[in-house]
């Protein structure tokens, strides 16, 4: 099929726009990585902006990893992310599936409650009082239970289930399958894209957990990575050897250290992420 000049020009325009947007997204990432491995004197010579470093140094990373609390905080964050994300997915799935079945009694009323919680938050003080009264202060559960279900993610997963053909459920019921068997053997394999998408949302939120740990955690051995990184950066600002490890260089290294695991995992689920986002956004 021969393309017209208009089609060729349109394709060229699309490629130029994609390349430009990709470059705009890539430049900040390159700057952060380069600034974390470039000697500070070299960074100053280039006006504080380097995309491709000519000289390399690992002083900022050595300074970060020298603090044993950072490795322990990484383990706390990994444990928090894995446990919390798994519980988030189980609870969200067990809520979204029955709410998507309009035959369930009071499903409409329950969805109105969910939407109300999506629009209005209880606030920090009432939530803190509940967490304290239930004895969750200074436990890992204090950062998990208050965010066990996201109303936004629940609505997305519910919309996905509602978009599945009703004939699938009817055929399974004719074969004698109950609702749990339908969910386990029929729905879950089809829902893998949306599950991984919602799981990514939850995992990123828990990986970046900062405010909840500030509110509910006072023990250093339970503080996640983001809190320890912030403490490390604050300490570097007051240190006398900033010429050796400047705060800005340490900050860039901290960003790389904190985001590296998410960047490594994302390419493996990217195709499911796109598919799940589209599937959960449109019903029918």
Short mmCIF file of C-alpha atoms in Angstrom, two decimals:
data_model
loop_
_atom_site.label_atom_id
_atom_site.label_comp_id
_atom_site.label_asym_id
_atom_site.label_seq_id
_atom_site.Cartn_x
_atom_site.Cartn_y
_atom_site.Cartn_z
CA UNK A 1 0.00 0.00 0.00
CA UNK A 2 1.49 3.32 -1.14
CA UNK A 3 1.25 6.10 1.42
CA UNK A 4 0.34 9.60 0.38
CA UNK A 5 2.53 12.60 1.15
CA UNK A 6 0.07 13.61 3.86
CA UNK A 7 0.43 10.22 5.59
CA UNK A 8 4.23 10.40 5.39
CA UNK A 9 4.29 13.92 6.83
CA UNK A 10 1.88 12.85 9.58
CA UNK A 11 4.10 9.87 10.51
CA UNK A 12 7.17 12.10 10.57
CA UNK A 13 5.36 14.56 12.84
CA UNK A 14 4.32 11.75 15.19
CA UNK A 15 7.89 10.41 15.39
CA UNK A 16 9.25 13.90 16.08
CA UNK A 17 6.72 14.43 18.88
CA UNK A 18 7.48 11.00 20.41
CA UNK A 19 11.24 11.61 20.22
CA UNK A 20 10.87 15.08 21.76
CA UNK A 21 8.68 13.87 24.64
CA UNK A 22 11.02 10.91 25.23
CA UNK A 23 14.01 13.26 25.33
CA UNK A 24 12.25 15.57 27.78
CA UNK A 25 11.59 12.59 30.07
CA UNK A 26 15.09 11.17 29.68
CA UNK A 27 17.14 14.31 30.35
CA UNK A 28 16.19 14.62 34.08
CA UNK A 29 17.01 10.94 34.63
CA UNK A 30 20.42 11.31 32.97
CA UNK A 31 21.11 14.45 34.98
CA UNK A 32 20.35 12.75 38.32
CA UNK A 33 22.55 9.73 37.50
CA UNK A 34 25.39 11.90 36.15
CA UNK A 35 25.31 14.29 39.12
CA UNK A 36 25.54 11.36 41.54
CA UNK A 37 28.77 10.02 39.99
CA UNK A 38 30.44 13.29 38.92
CA UNK A 39 33.00 14.95 41.23
CA UNK A 40 31.55 18.14 42.68
CA UNK A 41 34.40 20.28 41.32
CA UNK A 42 33.68 18.98 37.82
CA UNK A 43 29.99 19.67 38.33
CA UNK A 44 30.72 23.29 39.27
CA UNK A 45 32.91 23.76 36.20
CA UNK A 46 29.93 22.88 34.00
CA UNK A 47 27.55 25.22 35.78
CA UNK A 48 26.00 22.45 37.86
CA UNK A 49 24.56 20.64 34.83
CA UNK A 50 26.16 17.47 33.42
CA UNK A 51 24.44 14.84 31.28
CA UNK A 52 27.45 12.70 30.32
CA UNK A 53 30.12 12.69 33.05
CA UNK A 54 33.76 12.87 31.99
CA UNK A 55 35.08 11.95 35.43
CA UNK A 56 33.54 9.44 37.81
CA UNK A 57 33.44 9.12 41.58
CA UNK A 58 31.52 6.82 43.92
CA UNK A 59 32.10 8.91 47.05
CA UNK A 60 28.40 9.70 47.51
CA UNK A 61 27.39 6.02 47.30
CA UNK A 62 30.20 4.96 49.65
CA UNK A 63 29.09 7.62 52.14
CA UNK A 64 25.48 6.44 51.93
CA UNK A 65 26.22 2.75 52.28
CA UNK A 66 28.66 3.37 55.13
CA UNK A 67 25.63 3.99 57.33
CA UNK A 68 24.40 0.54 58.39
CA UNK A 69 20.96 1.97 59.09
CA UNK A 70 20.44 2.45 55.35
CA UNK A 71 20.76 -1.27 54.56
CA UNK A 72 18.40 -2.13 57.41
CA UNK A 73 15.93 0.51 56.22
CA UNK A 74 16.04 -0.99 52.73
CA UNK A 75 15.10 -4.37 54.21
CA UNK A 76 12.24 -2.78 56.18
CA UNK A 77 10.96 -1.09 53.02
CA UNK A 78 11.18 -4.28 50.96
CA UNK A 79 9.33 -6.24 53.64
CA UNK A 80 6.71 -3.51 53.98
CA UNK A 81 6.19 -3.31 50.21
CA UNK A 82 5.85 -7.05 49.68
CA UNK A 83 3.53 -7.74 52.63
CA UNK A 84 1.39 -4.64 52.21
CA UNK A 85 1.01 -5.01 48.43
CA UNK A 86 -0.02 -8.65 48.76
CA UNK A 87 -2.65 -7.78 51.38
CA UNK A 88 -3.83 -4.78 49.33
CA UNK A 89 -4.39 -6.96 46.28
CA UNK A 90 -6.22 -9.69 48.20
CA UNK A 91 -8.57 -7.29 49.98
CA UNK A 92 -9.17 -5.12 46.89
CA UNK A 93 -9.88 -8.19 44.77
CA UNK A 94 -12.28 -9.68 47.34
CA UNK A 95 -14.16 -6.37 47.47
CA UNK A 96 -14.14 -5.48 43.77
CA UNK A 97 -15.42 -8.82 42.48
CA UNK A 98 -18.64 -9.04 44.55
CA UNK A 99 -19.33 -5.32 44.05
CA UNK A 100 -19.12 -5.86 40.28
CA UNK A 101 -21.92 -8.44 40.50
CA UNK A 102 -25.09 -6.36 40.54
CA UNK A 103 -27.04 -9.32 41.88
CA UNK A 104 -25.32 -8.93 45.25
CA UNK A 105 -27.65 -7.30 47.82
CA UNK A 106 -26.77 -3.71 48.78
CA UNK A 107 -23.96 -3.52 46.21
CA UNK A 108 -25.17 -0.08 45.12
CA UNK A 109 -25.24 1.23 48.69
CA UNK A 110 -21.75 -0.13 49.35
CA UNK A 111 -20.41 1.55 46.20
CA UNK A 112 -21.85 4.86 47.40
CA UNK A 113 -19.94 4.40 50.66
CA UNK A 114 -16.77 3.66 48.69
CA UNK A 115 -17.24 6.79 46.57
CA UNK A 116 -17.84 8.85 49.71
CA UNK A 117 -14.54 7.60 51.16
CA UNK A 118 -12.87 8.44 47.85
CA UNK A 119 -14.02 12.05 48.09
CA UNK A 120 -13.75 12.66 51.84
CA UNK A 121 -10.92 11.64 54.17
CA UNK A 122 -11.26 11.11 57.91
CA UNK A 123 -8.16 13.22 58.59
CA UNK A 124 -4.86 12.65 60.33
CA UNK A 125 -5.96 13.06 63.96
CA UNK A 126 -8.91 10.56 63.95
CA UNK A 127 -6.80 8.03 62.04
CA UNK A 128 -3.92 8.43 64.48
CA UNK A 129 -6.25 7.94 67.46
CA UNK A 130 -7.63 4.73 65.94
CA UNK A 131 -4.14 3.40 65.18
CA UNK A 132 -3.01 4.20 68.74
CA UNK A 133 -6.08 2.65 70.38
CA UNK A 134 -5.63 -0.56 68.39
CA UNK A 135 -2.02 -0.87 69.56
CA UNK A 136 -0.42 -0.56 66.13
CA UNK A 137 1.99 2.27 67.01
CA UNK A 138 5.62 1.24 66.39
CA UNK A 139 4.64 -1.82 64.38
CA UNK A 140 4.85 -2.55 60.69
CA UNK A 141 1.05 -2.86 60.62
CA UNK A 142 0.68 0.84 61.38
CA UNK A 143 1.91 1.53 57.83
CA UNK A 144 -0.27 -1.21 56.30
CA UNK A 145 -3.72 -1.23 57.92
CA UNK A 146 -4.63 2.47 57.38
CA UNK A 147 -3.99 2.06 53.63
CA UNK A 148 -5.29 -1.49 53.24
CA UNK A 149 -7.76 -0.51 50.50
CA UNK A 150 -7.59 2.38 48.05
CA UNK A 151 -11.04 3.46 46.89
CA UNK A 152 -9.56 4.61 43.58
CA UNK A 153 -7.91 1.23 42.88
CA UNK A 154 -11.09 -0.54 43.98
CA UNK A 155 -13.15 1.38 41.44
CA UNK A 156 -10.66 0.58 38.65
CA UNK A 157 -10.68 -3.16 39.43
CA UNK A 158 -14.47 -3.19 39.74
CA UNK A 159 -14.78 -1.53 36.31
CA UNK A 160 -12.56 -4.24 34.84
CA UNK A 161 -14.73 -7.03 36.26
CA UNK A 162 -17.88 -5.34 35.02
CA UNK A 163 -16.42 -5.26 31.51
CA UNK A 164 -16.10 -9.06 31.36
CA UNK A 165 -18.78 -10.83 29.28
CA UNK A 166 -21.66 -12.05 31.42
CA UNK A 167 -21.82 -15.21 29.27
CA UNK A 168 -18.58 -16.42 30.91
CA UNK A 169 -20.19 -16.37 34.36
CA UNK A 170 -23.39 -18.01 33.12
CA UNK A 171 -21.46 -20.82 31.39
CA UNK A 172 -19.42 -21.47 34.53
CA UNK A 173 -22.54 -21.59 36.71
CA UNK A 174 -24.19 -24.04 34.29
CA UNK A 175 -21.13 -26.27 34.69
CA UNK A 176 -21.71 -26.21 38.46
CA UNK A 177 -18.99 -23.76 39.53
CA UNK A 178 -19.62 -21.62 42.59
CA UNK A 179 -18.51 -18.01 42.91
CA UNK A 180 -15.16 -18.82 44.55
CA UNK A 181 -14.31 -21.34 41.84
CA UNK A 182 -15.32 -18.85 39.13
CA UNK A 183 -13.07 -16.24 40.73
CA UNK A 184 -10.09 -18.56 41.15
CA UNK A 185 -10.16 -20.52 37.88
CA UNK A 186 -11.85 -18.10 35.47
CA UNK A 187 -11.47 -14.50 36.61
CA UNK A 188 -7.94 -14.43 38.06
CA UNK A 189 -6.17 -15.63 34.87
CA UNK A 190 -8.06 -13.02 32.85
CA UNK A 191 -7.48 -10.32 35.46
CA UNK A 192 -3.67 -10.64 35.52
CA UNK A 193 -3.09 -7.29 33.72
CA UNK A 194 -5.33 -5.32 36.07
CA UNK A 195 -3.94 -7.11 39.14
CA UNK A 196 -0.35 -6.25 38.17
CA UNK A 197 -1.37 -2.68 37.37
CA UNK A 198 -3.07 -2.16 40.73
CA UNK A 199 -0.19 -3.98 42.42
CA UNK A 200 2.24 -1.52 40.85
CA UNK A 201 0.21 1.40 42.18
CA UNK A 202 0.19 -0.07 45.68
CA UNK A 203 3.87 -1.09 45.60
CA UNK A 204 5.07 2.39 44.58
CA UNK A 205 2.98 3.97 47.36
CA UNK A 206 4.45 1.64 49.99
CA UNK A 207 7.99 1.98 48.63
CA UNK A 208 7.72 5.76 49.01
CA UNK A 209 6.14 5.50 52.46
CA UNK A 210 7.21 8.54 54.46
CA UNK A 211 4.33 10.34 56.18
CA UNK A 212 2.83 7.22 57.79
CA UNK A 213 6.20 6.28 59.26
CA UNK A 214 6.59 9.83 60.61
CA UNK A 215 3.16 9.63 62.24
CA UNK A 216 3.28 6.13 63.71
CA UNK A 217 6.92 4.98 63.99
CA UNK A 218 9.45 6.23 66.54
CA UNK A 219 11.77 3.21 66.68
CA UNK A 220 14.75 3.51 64.34
CA UNK A 221 14.74 -0.23 63.53
CA UNK A 222 11.26 0.10 61.99
CA UNK A 223 11.79 3.25 59.95
CA UNK A 224 11.65 2.71 56.16
CA UNK A 225 14.14 3.80 53.55
CA UNK A 226 12.68 7.22 52.77
CA UNK A 227 12.93 8.38 56.40
CA UNK A 228 16.54 7.23 56.77
CA UNK A 229 17.51 8.87 53.49
CA UNK A 230 15.98 12.14 54.65
CA UNK A 231 17.86 11.89 57.94
CA UNK A 232 21.09 11.18 56.05
CA UNK A 233 20.58 14.22 53.84
CA UNK A 234 19.81 16.45 56.82
CA UNK A 235 22.98 15.23 58.54
CA UNK A 236 25.06 15.93 55.42
CA UNK A 237 23.87 19.56 55.37
CA UNK A 238 25.31 20.08 58.83
CA UNK A 239 28.51 18.13 58.22
CA UNK A 240 31.86 19.88 58.08
CA UNK A 241 33.12 17.83 55.12
CA UNK A 242 30.66 19.03 52.49
CA UNK A 243 33.56 19.68 50.13
CA UNK A 244 34.16 15.90 50.13
CA UNK A 245 30.50 14.87 49.77
CA UNK A 246 28.31 17.88 48.95
CA UNK A 247 24.65 17.72 49.83
CA UNK A 248 23.47 17.97 46.22
CA UNK A 249 25.66 15.04 45.12
CA UNK A 250 24.44 12.96 48.05
CA UNK A 251 20.86 13.90 47.23
CA UNK A 252 21.21 12.65 43.65
CA UNK A 253 22.77 9.41 44.86
CA UNK A 254 19.90 8.97 47.31
CA UNK A 255 17.37 9.41 44.49
CA UNK A 256 19.14 6.75 42.41
CA UNK A 257 19.37 4.38 45.37
CA UNK A 258 15.70 4.74 46.27
CA UNK A 259 14.29 4.46 42.74
CA UNK A 260 16.58 1.74 41.33
CA UNK A 261 14.48 -1.26 42.52
CA UNK A 262 11.26 0.16 41.02
CA UNK A 263 13.03 0.92 37.73
CA UNK A 264 14.44 -2.62 37.60
CA UNK A 265 11.04 -4.26 38.22
CA UNK A 266 8.90 -2.05 35.99
CA UNK A 267 10.14 -3.30 32.55
CA UNK A 268 9.05 -6.85 33.41
CA UNK A 269 5.43 -5.82 34.02
CA UNK A 270 5.24 -2.85 31.64
CA UNK A 271 3.18 -4.67 29.00
CA UNK A 272 0.68 -5.79 31.65
CA UNK A 273 0.68 -2.29 33.13
CA UNK A 274 -0.42 -0.65 29.86
CA UNK A 275 -2.99 -3.35 29.15
CA UNK A 276 -4.39 -3.20 32.68
CA UNK A 277 -4.62 0.60 32.66
CA UNK A 278 -6.66 0.58 29.45
CA UNK A 279 -8.83 -2.33 30.58
CA UNK A 280 -9.68 -0.70 33.89
CA UNK A 281 -10.42 2.68 32.35
CA UNK A 282 -13.18 1.64 29.94
CA UNK A 283 -16.21 -0.49 30.63
CA UNK A 284 -17.69 -2.66 27.93
#
